[in-house]
Short mmCIF file of C-alpha atoms in Angstrom, two decimals:
data_model
loop_
_atom_site.label_atom_id
_atom_site.label_comp_id
_atom_site.label_asym_id
_atom_site.label_seq_id
_atom_site.Cartn_x
_atom_site.Cartn_y
_atom_site.Cartn_z
CA HIS A 1 65.55 -141.05 53.75
CA THR A 2 64.09 -138.28 55.82
CA ALA A 3 61.52 -138.95 58.51
CA ALA A 4 58.94 -137.04 56.47
CA ALA A 5 59.58 -139.20 53.42
CA LEU A 6 59.33 -142.41 55.43
CA THR A 7 56.06 -141.24 56.98
CA ALA A 8 54.64 -140.39 53.58
CA ALA A 9 55.64 -143.78 52.20
CA ALA A 10 54.20 -145.76 55.12
CA PRO A 11 50.80 -147.40 54.53
CA ARG A 12 48.05 -145.38 56.11
CA PRO A 13 45.68 -147.13 58.54
CA PRO A 14 42.14 -147.59 57.25
CA LYS A 15 39.56 -145.07 58.30
CA ALA A 16 37.63 -145.84 61.47
CA ASP A 17 34.44 -146.61 59.59
CA GLU A 18 36.32 -149.12 57.43
CA ASN A 19 37.92 -151.00 60.32
CA TRP A 20 34.82 -152.89 61.43
CA LYS A 21 32.27 -154.85 59.44
CA SER A 22 29.45 -154.39 61.93
CA LYS A 23 27.21 -151.32 61.91
CA ASP A 24 24.73 -152.39 64.59
CA PRO A 25 26.02 -151.19 68.02
CA LYS A 26 25.66 -154.61 69.68
CA ALA A 27 27.30 -156.47 66.83
CA LEU A 28 30.07 -153.86 66.72
CA ALA A 29 30.75 -154.26 70.45
CA HIS A 30 31.00 -158.02 69.98
CA GLU A 31 33.32 -157.64 66.98
CA ILE A 32 35.63 -155.26 68.86
CA ALA A 33 35.69 -157.46 71.98
CA THR A 34 36.60 -160.59 70.01
CA PHE A 35 39.14 -158.85 67.77
CA MET A 36 42.52 -160.64 67.55
CA GLY A 37 41.38 -163.62 69.59
CA GLY A 38 39.65 -161.76 72.40
CA GLU A 39 36.76 -163.43 74.19
CA TRP A 40 33.24 -162.12 74.69
CA PRO A 41 32.56 -162.14 78.46
CA THR A 42 30.01 -164.65 79.67
CA ARG A 43 27.59 -164.03 82.51
CA PRO A 44 27.65 -166.20 85.63
CA VAL A 45 24.89 -168.76 86.15
CA ARG A 46 22.32 -167.29 88.53
CA LYS A 47 21.94 -169.72 91.40
CA VAL A 48 19.24 -167.60 93.04
CA GLN A 49 16.37 -166.39 90.87
CA LEU A 50 14.61 -163.16 91.75
CA ALA A 51 10.99 -163.56 92.88
CA ALA A 52 8.69 -160.88 91.49
CA ASP A 53 5.63 -161.62 93.63
CA GLY A 54 3.52 -158.60 94.52
CA VAL A 55 5.52 -156.11 92.45
CA PRO A 56 3.42 -153.25 91.02
CA THR A 57 2.92 -153.12 87.27
CA GLY A 58 2.21 -149.41 86.80
CA ASP A 59 5.03 -146.95 86.15
CA GLU A 60 3.82 -144.46 88.79
CA GLU A 61 3.74 -147.13 91.50
CA LEU A 62 7.15 -148.46 90.46
CA PHE A 63 8.72 -145.00 90.57
CA GLU A 64 7.21 -144.39 94.02
CA MET A 65 8.41 -147.75 95.33
CA THR A 66 11.94 -147.67 93.89
CA MET A 67 12.48 -143.93 94.44
CA LEU A 68 14.30 -143.90 91.10
CA ASN A 69 15.67 -140.52 90.10
CA PRO A 70 15.49 -140.63 86.28
CA THR A 71 17.64 -137.53 85.71
CA LEU A 72 20.75 -139.42 84.57
CA LEU A 73 18.72 -141.62 82.24
CA SER A 74 17.01 -138.57 80.76
CA GLU A 75 20.37 -137.11 79.77
CA MET A 76 21.25 -140.12 77.59
CA SER A 77 20.28 -140.41 73.96
CA LEU A 78 17.49 -142.89 73.29
CA LYS A 79 19.83 -145.41 71.64
CA THR A 80 22.42 -145.16 74.42
CA ARG A 81 19.74 -145.48 77.11
CA PHE A 82 18.29 -148.58 75.48
CA LEU A 83 21.67 -150.33 75.20
CA PHE A 84 22.64 -149.30 78.74
CA LEU A 85 19.37 -150.52 80.27
CA GLU A 86 19.56 -153.88 78.48
CA VAL A 87 22.88 -154.56 80.18
CA TYR A 88 21.77 -153.06 83.51
CA LEU A 89 18.69 -155.33 83.55
CA GLU A 90 20.92 -158.40 83.51
CA ASP A 91 23.45 -156.89 85.94
CA LEU A 92 20.79 -156.28 88.60
CA GLN A 93 19.67 -159.90 88.51
CA ASP A 94 23.22 -161.26 88.39
CA VAL A 95 24.45 -159.27 91.39
CA TYR A 96 21.23 -159.94 93.35
CA SER A 97 22.02 -163.63 92.93
CA GLU A 98 25.63 -163.04 94.04
CA VAL A 99 24.38 -161.43 97.25
CA MET A 100 21.77 -164.10 98.00
CA GLU A 101 24.24 -166.92 97.36
CA THR A 102 26.15 -165.70 100.43
CA LEU A 103 23.05 -165.64 102.68
CA LYS A 104 23.43 -167.47 105.99
CA GLY A 105 20.60 -166.85 108.41
CA ASP A 106 19.87 -163.17 107.87
CA LYS A 107 23.42 -162.17 106.98
CA VAL A 108 25.19 -161.68 103.65
CA THR A 109 28.79 -160.81 102.85
CA TYR A 110 29.79 -157.17 102.90
CA ASP A 111 31.70 -157.52 99.62
CA SER A 112 28.69 -158.76 97.63
CA LEU A 113 26.26 -156.27 99.16
CA ARG A 114 28.65 -153.38 98.58
CA LYS A 115 28.90 -154.38 94.92
CA PHE A 116 25.10 -154.38 94.68
CA LYS A 117 24.80 -150.99 96.34
CA HIS A 118 27.28 -149.47 93.88
CA LEU A 119 25.20 -150.88 91.02
CA ALA A 120 21.91 -149.61 92.45
CA ILE A 121 23.08 -146.10 93.29
CA SER A 122 24.86 -145.69 89.95
CA LEU A 123 21.44 -145.28 88.36
CA ALA A 124 19.85 -143.68 91.44
CA PHE A 125 17.62 -146.54 92.57
CA ASN A 126 17.47 -144.96 95.99
CA ALA A 127 15.07 -147.28 97.84
CA VAL A 128 17.07 -150.51 97.41
CA SER A 129 20.27 -148.57 98.01
CA ASP A 130 18.82 -147.45 101.37
CA VAL A 131 18.09 -151.09 102.28
CA CYS A 132 21.77 -151.88 101.65
CA GLN A 133 22.87 -148.89 103.72
CA GLN A 134 20.69 -149.97 106.66
CA ALA A 135 22.56 -153.30 106.64
CA PHE A 136 25.90 -151.48 106.69
CA ASP A 137 24.73 -149.22 109.53
CA LYS A 138 24.08 -152.31 111.69
CA THR A 139 27.52 -153.78 111.00
CA ASP A 140 30.67 -153.41 113.12
CA PHE A 141 33.46 -152.97 110.60
CA ASP A 142 36.33 -152.60 113.09
CA PRO A 143 37.27 -156.33 113.20
CA PHE A 144 37.26 -156.46 109.39
CA PRO A 145 39.70 -153.96 107.90
CA GLU A 146 39.38 -153.08 104.23
CA VAL A 147 42.17 -154.93 102.39
CA ALA A 148 41.24 -153.38 99.05
CA PRO A 149 38.49 -151.00 97.92
CA ASP A 150 35.16 -152.56 98.98
CA GLU A 151 36.81 -155.77 100.23
CA ARG A 152 36.46 -156.78 103.87
CA PRO A 153 37.12 -160.55 104.06
CA GLY A 154 34.94 -162.32 106.62
CA CYS A 155 32.63 -159.35 107.14
CA VAL A 156 28.89 -160.08 107.05
CA CYS A 157 25.93 -157.71 107.32
CA PRO A 158 22.40 -158.29 108.68
CA LEU A 159 20.12 -157.76 105.68
CA ASP A 160 16.36 -157.29 105.52
CA VAL A 161 16.06 -159.96 102.85
CA LYS A 162 12.35 -159.41 102.22
CA ALA A 163 12.75 -155.66 101.61
CA PHE A 164 15.92 -156.24 99.57
CA THR A 165 14.15 -158.76 97.33
CA GLN A 166 11.01 -156.65 96.90
CA GLN A 167 12.95 -153.50 96.07
CA THR A 168 15.25 -155.30 93.65
CA ALA A 169 12.25 -156.92 91.94
CA ALA A 170 10.61 -153.50 91.58
CA ALA A 171 13.80 -152.02 90.13
CA VAL A 172 14.05 -154.91 87.65
CA ALA A 173 10.40 -154.47 86.67
CA LEU A 174 10.91 -150.75 86.02
CA VAL A 175 14.09 -151.31 84.01
CA LYS A 176 12.36 -154.05 82.00
CA MET A 177 9.47 -151.68 81.27
CA MET A 178 11.95 -149.21 79.75
CA VAL A 179 13.81 -151.95 77.86
CA ASP A 180 10.54 -153.24 76.39
CA ALA A 181 9.86 -149.66 75.24
CA GLU A 182 13.33 -149.64 73.60
CA GLY A 183 14.63 -146.99 75.97
CA GLU A 184 11.62 -144.70 76.08
CA LEU A 185 11.00 -143.29 79.56
CA PRO A 186 7.49 -143.88 80.96
CA PRO A 187 5.22 -140.88 81.70
CA ALA A 188 5.90 -141.06 85.46
CA ALA A 189 9.55 -140.17 84.82
CA GLU A 190 8.95 -136.65 83.52
CA PRO A 191 7.93 -134.88 86.78
CA ARG A 192 10.83 -136.58 88.60
CA ILE A 193 13.58 -135.35 86.29
CA VAL A 194 15.69 -132.66 87.93
CA ARG A 195 16.32 -129.91 85.43
CA VAL A 196 19.03 -127.39 86.25
CA GLU A 197 18.84 -124.18 84.29
CA LYS A 198 22.31 -123.17 83.22
CA LYS A 199 22.98 -119.52 83.93
CA PHE A 200 26.10 -117.51 84.45
CA TYR A 201 26.17 -114.94 87.19
CA TYR A 202 28.68 -112.15 87.36
CA ASP A 203 29.23 -110.13 90.49
CA ASP A 204 29.32 -106.40 89.97
CA ILE A 205 32.85 -105.14 90.33
#
């Protein structure tokens, strides 16, 4: 038999849209994750709940407080943004709890705070990211070498817990506002979106 003949005789895999029973994006993600005995990841139990006292309720105030740059969000499709923000809403609260679980006095572990800062800055929540950076700026890292990316065993950072909690609560409130609107951006987002006009410039030769 030639290779071509064997290939032609081999059963063809089903088309992509026939592989999975689920059509809803969430159900499809679950089906793919649990395919062939895989397990759907479970979230950790939050030992520290986020207090939302005194957090503004208006979108303009929340944008001012969190210093959120909505440009990245604006570039997502509505469906993608909604799914992304649903997960992000839970992530913020989970990692906030991880940080606060390490609190001793006014200090938290570098590893947990670094993880939170990565999460915050990934969506451009600049105000709470700045609070994290202020803690890093007050920390002497020399005695605690990095053993792996973002891992400094034994290193702790002095954190402004009140500002950290308030800013995280404001970020959660703003994300929840967008989730409740099924991904729609509130009016206060529009003037804050950075729009870059794409042009090509050619130097005269």
